[in-house]
Coordinates of C-alpha atoms in Angstrom, one line a residue:
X1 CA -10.4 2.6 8.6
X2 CA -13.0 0.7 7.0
X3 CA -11.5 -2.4 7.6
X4 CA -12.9 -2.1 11.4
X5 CA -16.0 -2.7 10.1
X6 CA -15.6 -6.1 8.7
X7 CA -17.1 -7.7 11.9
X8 CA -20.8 -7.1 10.1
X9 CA -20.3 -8.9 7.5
X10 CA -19.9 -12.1 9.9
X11 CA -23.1 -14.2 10.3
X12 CA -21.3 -16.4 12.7
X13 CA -18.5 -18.6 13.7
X14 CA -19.0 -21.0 10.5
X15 CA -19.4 -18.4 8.1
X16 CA -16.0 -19.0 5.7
X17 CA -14.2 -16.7 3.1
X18 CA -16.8 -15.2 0.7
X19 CA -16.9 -16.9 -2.8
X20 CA -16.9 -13.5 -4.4
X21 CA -14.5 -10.8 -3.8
X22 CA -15.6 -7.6 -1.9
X23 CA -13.7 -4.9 -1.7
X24 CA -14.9 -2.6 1.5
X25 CA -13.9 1.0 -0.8
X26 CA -17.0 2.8 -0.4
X27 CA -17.5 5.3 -3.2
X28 CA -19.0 8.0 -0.7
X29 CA -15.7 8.2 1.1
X30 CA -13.6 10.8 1.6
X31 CA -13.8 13.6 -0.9
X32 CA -13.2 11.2 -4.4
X33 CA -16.8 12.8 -5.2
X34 CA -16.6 16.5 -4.9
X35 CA -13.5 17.2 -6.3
X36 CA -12.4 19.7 -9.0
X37 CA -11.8 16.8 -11.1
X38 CA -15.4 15.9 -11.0
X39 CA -16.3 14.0 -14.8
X40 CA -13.1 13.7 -16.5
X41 CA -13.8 13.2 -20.4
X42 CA -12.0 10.3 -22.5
X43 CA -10.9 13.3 -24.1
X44 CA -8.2 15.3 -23.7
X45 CA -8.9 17.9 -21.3
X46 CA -6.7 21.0 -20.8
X47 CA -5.4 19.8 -17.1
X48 CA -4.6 16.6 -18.4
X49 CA -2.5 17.8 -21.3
X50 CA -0.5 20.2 -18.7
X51 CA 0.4 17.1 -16.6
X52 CA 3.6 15.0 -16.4
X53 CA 3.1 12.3 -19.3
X54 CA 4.2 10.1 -16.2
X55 CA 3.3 8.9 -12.8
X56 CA 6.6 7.2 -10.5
X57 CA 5.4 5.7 -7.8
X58 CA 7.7 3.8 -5.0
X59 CA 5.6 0.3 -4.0
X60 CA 6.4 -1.2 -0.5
X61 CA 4.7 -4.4 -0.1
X62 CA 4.0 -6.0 3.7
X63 CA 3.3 -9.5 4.0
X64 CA 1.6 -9.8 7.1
X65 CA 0.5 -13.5 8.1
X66 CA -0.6 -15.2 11.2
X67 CA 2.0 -18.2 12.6
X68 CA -0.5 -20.8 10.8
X69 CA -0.2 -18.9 7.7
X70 CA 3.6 -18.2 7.3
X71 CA 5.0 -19.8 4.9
X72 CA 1.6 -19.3 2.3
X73 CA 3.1 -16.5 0.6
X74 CA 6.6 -17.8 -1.3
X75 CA 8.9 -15.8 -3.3
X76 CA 7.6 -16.5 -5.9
X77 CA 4.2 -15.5 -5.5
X78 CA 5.3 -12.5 -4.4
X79 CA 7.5 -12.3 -8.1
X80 CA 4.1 -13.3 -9.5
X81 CA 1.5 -10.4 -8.2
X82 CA 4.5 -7.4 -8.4
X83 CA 4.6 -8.7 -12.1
X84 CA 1.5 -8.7 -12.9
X85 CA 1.3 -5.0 -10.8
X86 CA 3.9 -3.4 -12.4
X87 CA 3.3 -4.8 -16.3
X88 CA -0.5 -3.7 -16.0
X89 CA 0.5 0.3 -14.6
X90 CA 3.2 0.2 -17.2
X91 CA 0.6 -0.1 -20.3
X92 CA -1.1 3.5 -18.5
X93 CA 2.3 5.3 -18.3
X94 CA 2.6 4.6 -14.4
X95 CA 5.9 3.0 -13.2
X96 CA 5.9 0.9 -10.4
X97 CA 9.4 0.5 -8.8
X98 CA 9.5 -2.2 -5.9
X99 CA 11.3 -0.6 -3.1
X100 CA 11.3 -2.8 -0.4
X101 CA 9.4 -6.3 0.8
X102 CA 8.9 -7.4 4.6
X103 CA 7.2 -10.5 5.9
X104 CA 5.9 -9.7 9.1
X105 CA 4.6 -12.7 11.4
X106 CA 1.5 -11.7 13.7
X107 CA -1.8 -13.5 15.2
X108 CA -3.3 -10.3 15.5
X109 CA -2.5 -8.7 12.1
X110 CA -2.5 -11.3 10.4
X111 CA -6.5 -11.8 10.9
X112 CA -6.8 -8.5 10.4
X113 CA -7.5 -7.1 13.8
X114 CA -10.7 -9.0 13.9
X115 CA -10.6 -12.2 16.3
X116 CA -13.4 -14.7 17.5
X117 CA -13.4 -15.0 21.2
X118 CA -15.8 -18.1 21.2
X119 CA -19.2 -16.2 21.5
X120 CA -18.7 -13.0 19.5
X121 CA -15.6 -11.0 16.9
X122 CA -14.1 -8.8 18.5
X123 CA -11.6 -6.1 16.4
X124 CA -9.0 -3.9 17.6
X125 CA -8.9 -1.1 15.9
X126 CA -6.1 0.9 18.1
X127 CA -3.3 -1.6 17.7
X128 CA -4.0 -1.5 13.8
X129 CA -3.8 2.0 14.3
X130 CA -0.5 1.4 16.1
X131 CA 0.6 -1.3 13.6
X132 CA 0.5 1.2 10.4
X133 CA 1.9 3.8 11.8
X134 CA 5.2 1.8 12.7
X135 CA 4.9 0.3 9.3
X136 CA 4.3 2.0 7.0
X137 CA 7.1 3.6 4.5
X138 CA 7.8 6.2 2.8
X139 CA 6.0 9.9 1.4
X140 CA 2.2 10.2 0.7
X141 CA 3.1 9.3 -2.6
X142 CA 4.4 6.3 -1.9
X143 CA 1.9 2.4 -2.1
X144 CA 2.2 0.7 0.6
X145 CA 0.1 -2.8 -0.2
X146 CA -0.4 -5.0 2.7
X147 CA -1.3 -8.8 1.8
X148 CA -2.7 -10.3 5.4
X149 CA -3.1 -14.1 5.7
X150 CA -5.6 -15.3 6.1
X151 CA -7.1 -11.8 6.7
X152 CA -11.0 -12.1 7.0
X153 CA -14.0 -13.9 6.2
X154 CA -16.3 -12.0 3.5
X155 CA -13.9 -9.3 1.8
X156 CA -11.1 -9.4 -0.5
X157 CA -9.7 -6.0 0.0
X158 CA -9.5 -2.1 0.7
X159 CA -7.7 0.8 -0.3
X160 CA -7.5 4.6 1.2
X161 CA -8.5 7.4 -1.6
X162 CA -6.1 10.2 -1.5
X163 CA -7.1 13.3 0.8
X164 CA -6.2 16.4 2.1
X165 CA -5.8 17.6 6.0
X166 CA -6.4 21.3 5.7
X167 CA -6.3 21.8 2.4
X168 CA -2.9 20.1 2.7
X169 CA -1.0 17.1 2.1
X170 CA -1.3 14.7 5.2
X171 CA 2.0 14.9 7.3
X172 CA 3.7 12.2 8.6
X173 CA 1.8 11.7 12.3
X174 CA -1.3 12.5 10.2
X175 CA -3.7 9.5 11.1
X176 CA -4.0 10.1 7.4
X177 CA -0.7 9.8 6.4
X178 CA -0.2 6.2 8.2
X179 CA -3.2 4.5 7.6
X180 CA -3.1 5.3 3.8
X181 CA -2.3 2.2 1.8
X182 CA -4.2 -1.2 0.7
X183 CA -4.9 -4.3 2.5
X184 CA -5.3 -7.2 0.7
X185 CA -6.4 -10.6 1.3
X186 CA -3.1 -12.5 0.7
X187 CA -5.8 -15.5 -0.9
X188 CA -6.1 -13.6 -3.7
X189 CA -2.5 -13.4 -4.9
X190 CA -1.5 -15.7 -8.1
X191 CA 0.0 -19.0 -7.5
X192 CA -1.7 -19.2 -4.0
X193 CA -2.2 -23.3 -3.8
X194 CA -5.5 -24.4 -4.8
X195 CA -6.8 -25.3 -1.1
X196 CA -6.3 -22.1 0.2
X197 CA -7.5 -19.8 -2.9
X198 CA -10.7 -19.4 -1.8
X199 CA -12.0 -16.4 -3.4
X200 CA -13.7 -18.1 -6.4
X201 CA -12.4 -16.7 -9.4
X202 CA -10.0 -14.2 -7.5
X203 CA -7.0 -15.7 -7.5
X204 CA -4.6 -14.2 -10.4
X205 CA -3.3 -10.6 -8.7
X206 CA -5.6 -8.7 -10.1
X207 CA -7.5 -7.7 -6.5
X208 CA -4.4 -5.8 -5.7
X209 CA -4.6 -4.3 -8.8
X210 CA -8.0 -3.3 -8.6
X211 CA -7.1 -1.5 -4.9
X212 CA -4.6 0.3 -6.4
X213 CA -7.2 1.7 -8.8
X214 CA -8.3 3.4 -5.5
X215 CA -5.3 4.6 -4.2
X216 CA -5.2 6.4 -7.7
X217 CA -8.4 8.2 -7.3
X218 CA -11.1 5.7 -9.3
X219 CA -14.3 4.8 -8.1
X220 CA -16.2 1.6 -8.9
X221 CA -17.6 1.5 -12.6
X222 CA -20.8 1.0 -10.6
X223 CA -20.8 3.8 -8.3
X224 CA -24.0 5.3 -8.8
X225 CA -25.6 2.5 -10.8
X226 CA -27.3 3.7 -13.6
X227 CA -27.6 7.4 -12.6
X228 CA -25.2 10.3 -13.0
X229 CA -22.5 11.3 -12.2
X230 CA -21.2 7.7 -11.7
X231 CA -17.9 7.2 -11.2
X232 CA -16.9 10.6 -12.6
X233 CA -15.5 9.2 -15.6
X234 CA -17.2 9.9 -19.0
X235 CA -15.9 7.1 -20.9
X236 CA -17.3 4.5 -18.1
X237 CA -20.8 3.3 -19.2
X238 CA -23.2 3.2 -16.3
X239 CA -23.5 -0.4 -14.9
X240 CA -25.0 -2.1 -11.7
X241 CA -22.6 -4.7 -9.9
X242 CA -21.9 -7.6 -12.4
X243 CA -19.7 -10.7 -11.1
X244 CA -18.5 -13.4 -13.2
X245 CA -18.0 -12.4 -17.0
X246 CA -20.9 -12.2 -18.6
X247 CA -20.7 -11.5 -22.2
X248 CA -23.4 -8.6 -23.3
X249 CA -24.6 -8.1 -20.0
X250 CA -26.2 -5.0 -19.9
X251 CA -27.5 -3.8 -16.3
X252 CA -28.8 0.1 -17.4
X253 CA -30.7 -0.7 -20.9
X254 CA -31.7 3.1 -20.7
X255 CA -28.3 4.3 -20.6
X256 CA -25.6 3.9 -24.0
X257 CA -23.3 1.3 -23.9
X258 CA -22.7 -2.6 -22.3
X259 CA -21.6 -3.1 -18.8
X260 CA -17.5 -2.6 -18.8
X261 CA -17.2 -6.4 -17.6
X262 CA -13.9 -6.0 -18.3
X263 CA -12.7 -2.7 -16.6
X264 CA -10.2 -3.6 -13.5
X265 CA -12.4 -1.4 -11.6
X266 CA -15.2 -3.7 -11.7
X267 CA -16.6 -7.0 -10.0
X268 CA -15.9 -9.4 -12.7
X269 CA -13.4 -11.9 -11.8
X270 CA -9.9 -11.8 -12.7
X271 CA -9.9 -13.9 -16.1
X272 CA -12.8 -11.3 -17.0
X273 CA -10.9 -8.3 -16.0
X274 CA -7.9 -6.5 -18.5
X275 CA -8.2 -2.7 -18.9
X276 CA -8.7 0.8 -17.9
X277 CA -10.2 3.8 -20.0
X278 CA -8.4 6.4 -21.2
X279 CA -10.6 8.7 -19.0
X280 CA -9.8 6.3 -15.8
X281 CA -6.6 7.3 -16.9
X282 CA -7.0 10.9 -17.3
X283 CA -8.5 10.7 -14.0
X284 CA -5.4 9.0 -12.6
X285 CA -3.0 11.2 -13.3
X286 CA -5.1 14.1 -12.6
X287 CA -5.7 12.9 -9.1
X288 CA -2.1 11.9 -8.3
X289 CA -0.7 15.7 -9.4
X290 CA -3.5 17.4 -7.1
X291 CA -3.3 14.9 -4.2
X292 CA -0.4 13.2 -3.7
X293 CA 2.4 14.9 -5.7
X294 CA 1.5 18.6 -6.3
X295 CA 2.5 19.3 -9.6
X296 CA 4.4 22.8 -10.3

């Protein structure tokens, strides 16, 4: 779980929540880059055409909060980032249908597995192990998004790609069948109050819409930088990381087309961010039929 590795990013005890979001998705990871699906056009593609014209997922969020954090995460906030969730999937032909909610109270979770003893962080990477796997709900196509508070210093969020365990779906008792989902920093959900949302500019849902992205299949628009294959979507223009909103920003002059500031699978923040590409979408759907629901 990348999420073990967040005691790096710590310079030390004063160190606070990064002002910019970073989401620990690595686009190396598991096998998003050398699948068949490779670059899907913003065409339409054979595969794609043969698909289902839609994806019906089951959502399961966990509010998981230390004792000082308990009540930071209201109702409504929670009505506030499912809207926002569901309404954005909707406009890609993915419905979202919120199945169940649970507000789970633990120190230990709650900081995401990664405590200060006084002299050094220390993380605890079996009882996460341990946590999700009595958690967790539902098939390997089902999202399980997990908002912690106050989770950690320096990141923002991180979600599983889908995989295979020999050539299969995982199983449940798969390691990865329980510890695929999305944790998210509950700080970044909308209508967090004002002293608490600390992720500058990340505050309006859309980091949990942006780990979904993952769970889908998509890479970062900036994967590769300015050099092919990218992100494996055609329709993408290449791009190094870009924060803020910048209008015209252009980070690969040598390559066609402006940075895609406002692509959900970027950095910009969340008043910049609004859309995916048809070929994101293509990709989508082609990754959920060959990795998390076979299609007939």
């Amino acid at each position: 779980m990348r999420s073990f590795a967040l005691a790096v990013i710590f310079a030390g005890v004063d160190q606070v929540l990064a002002t910019r979001a970073r989401c620990l998705v690595g686009d190396e990871e598991g096998t998003a880059q050398s699948w068949g699906l490779s670059r899907i056009a913003a065409t339409s593609q054979p595969k794609a055409s043969a698909l289902p014209s839609e994806i019906a997922v089951d959502v399961h969020f966990h509010i998981t909060s230390t004792t000082d954090y308990a009540n930071l995460v209201t109702d409504e906030i929670i009505a506030a980032q499912w809207e926002i969730l569901r309404d954005t999937y909707a406009d890609y032909n993915i419905t979202l249908t919120l199945v169940s909610t649970e507000s789970i109270v633990d120190d230990l979770a709650g900081a995401g597995w990664l405590v200060f003893n006084g002299t050094a962080w220390n993380n605890y990477p079996e009882e996460q192990k341990a946590f999700f796997n009595s958690t967790r709900k539902g098939g390997y196509d089902d999202l399980n998004l997990y908002f912690f508070a106050p989770w950690s210093p320096g990141a923002s969020g991180y979600c599983t790609f889908p995989t295979t365990v020999a050539g299969a779906l995982p199983q449940p008792g798969d390691e990865a069948f329980y510890t695929d989902l999305c944790e998210i920093s509950a700080l970044s959900m909308p209508g967090v109050p004002a002293d608490n949302a600390t992720l500058d500019g990340y505050y309006y849902g859309h980091v949990a819409i942006h780990e979904t992205g993952h769970w889908f299949g998509l890479n970062h628009t900036f994967a590769g930088g300015c050099n092919e294959p990218g992100d494996f979507v055609a329709d993408t223009p290449a791009t190094g990381i870009v924060y803020d909103c910048p209008a015209q920003s252009d980070t690969c002059p040598d390559v066609a087309g402006l940075d895609p500031i406002y692509n959900f699978m970027s950095y910009t923040n969340d008043t910049c961010t609004s859309e995916f590409t048809p070929g994101q979408k293509d990709r989508m759907f082609e990754t959920f039929f060959s990795y998390r629901r076979i299609s007939a």
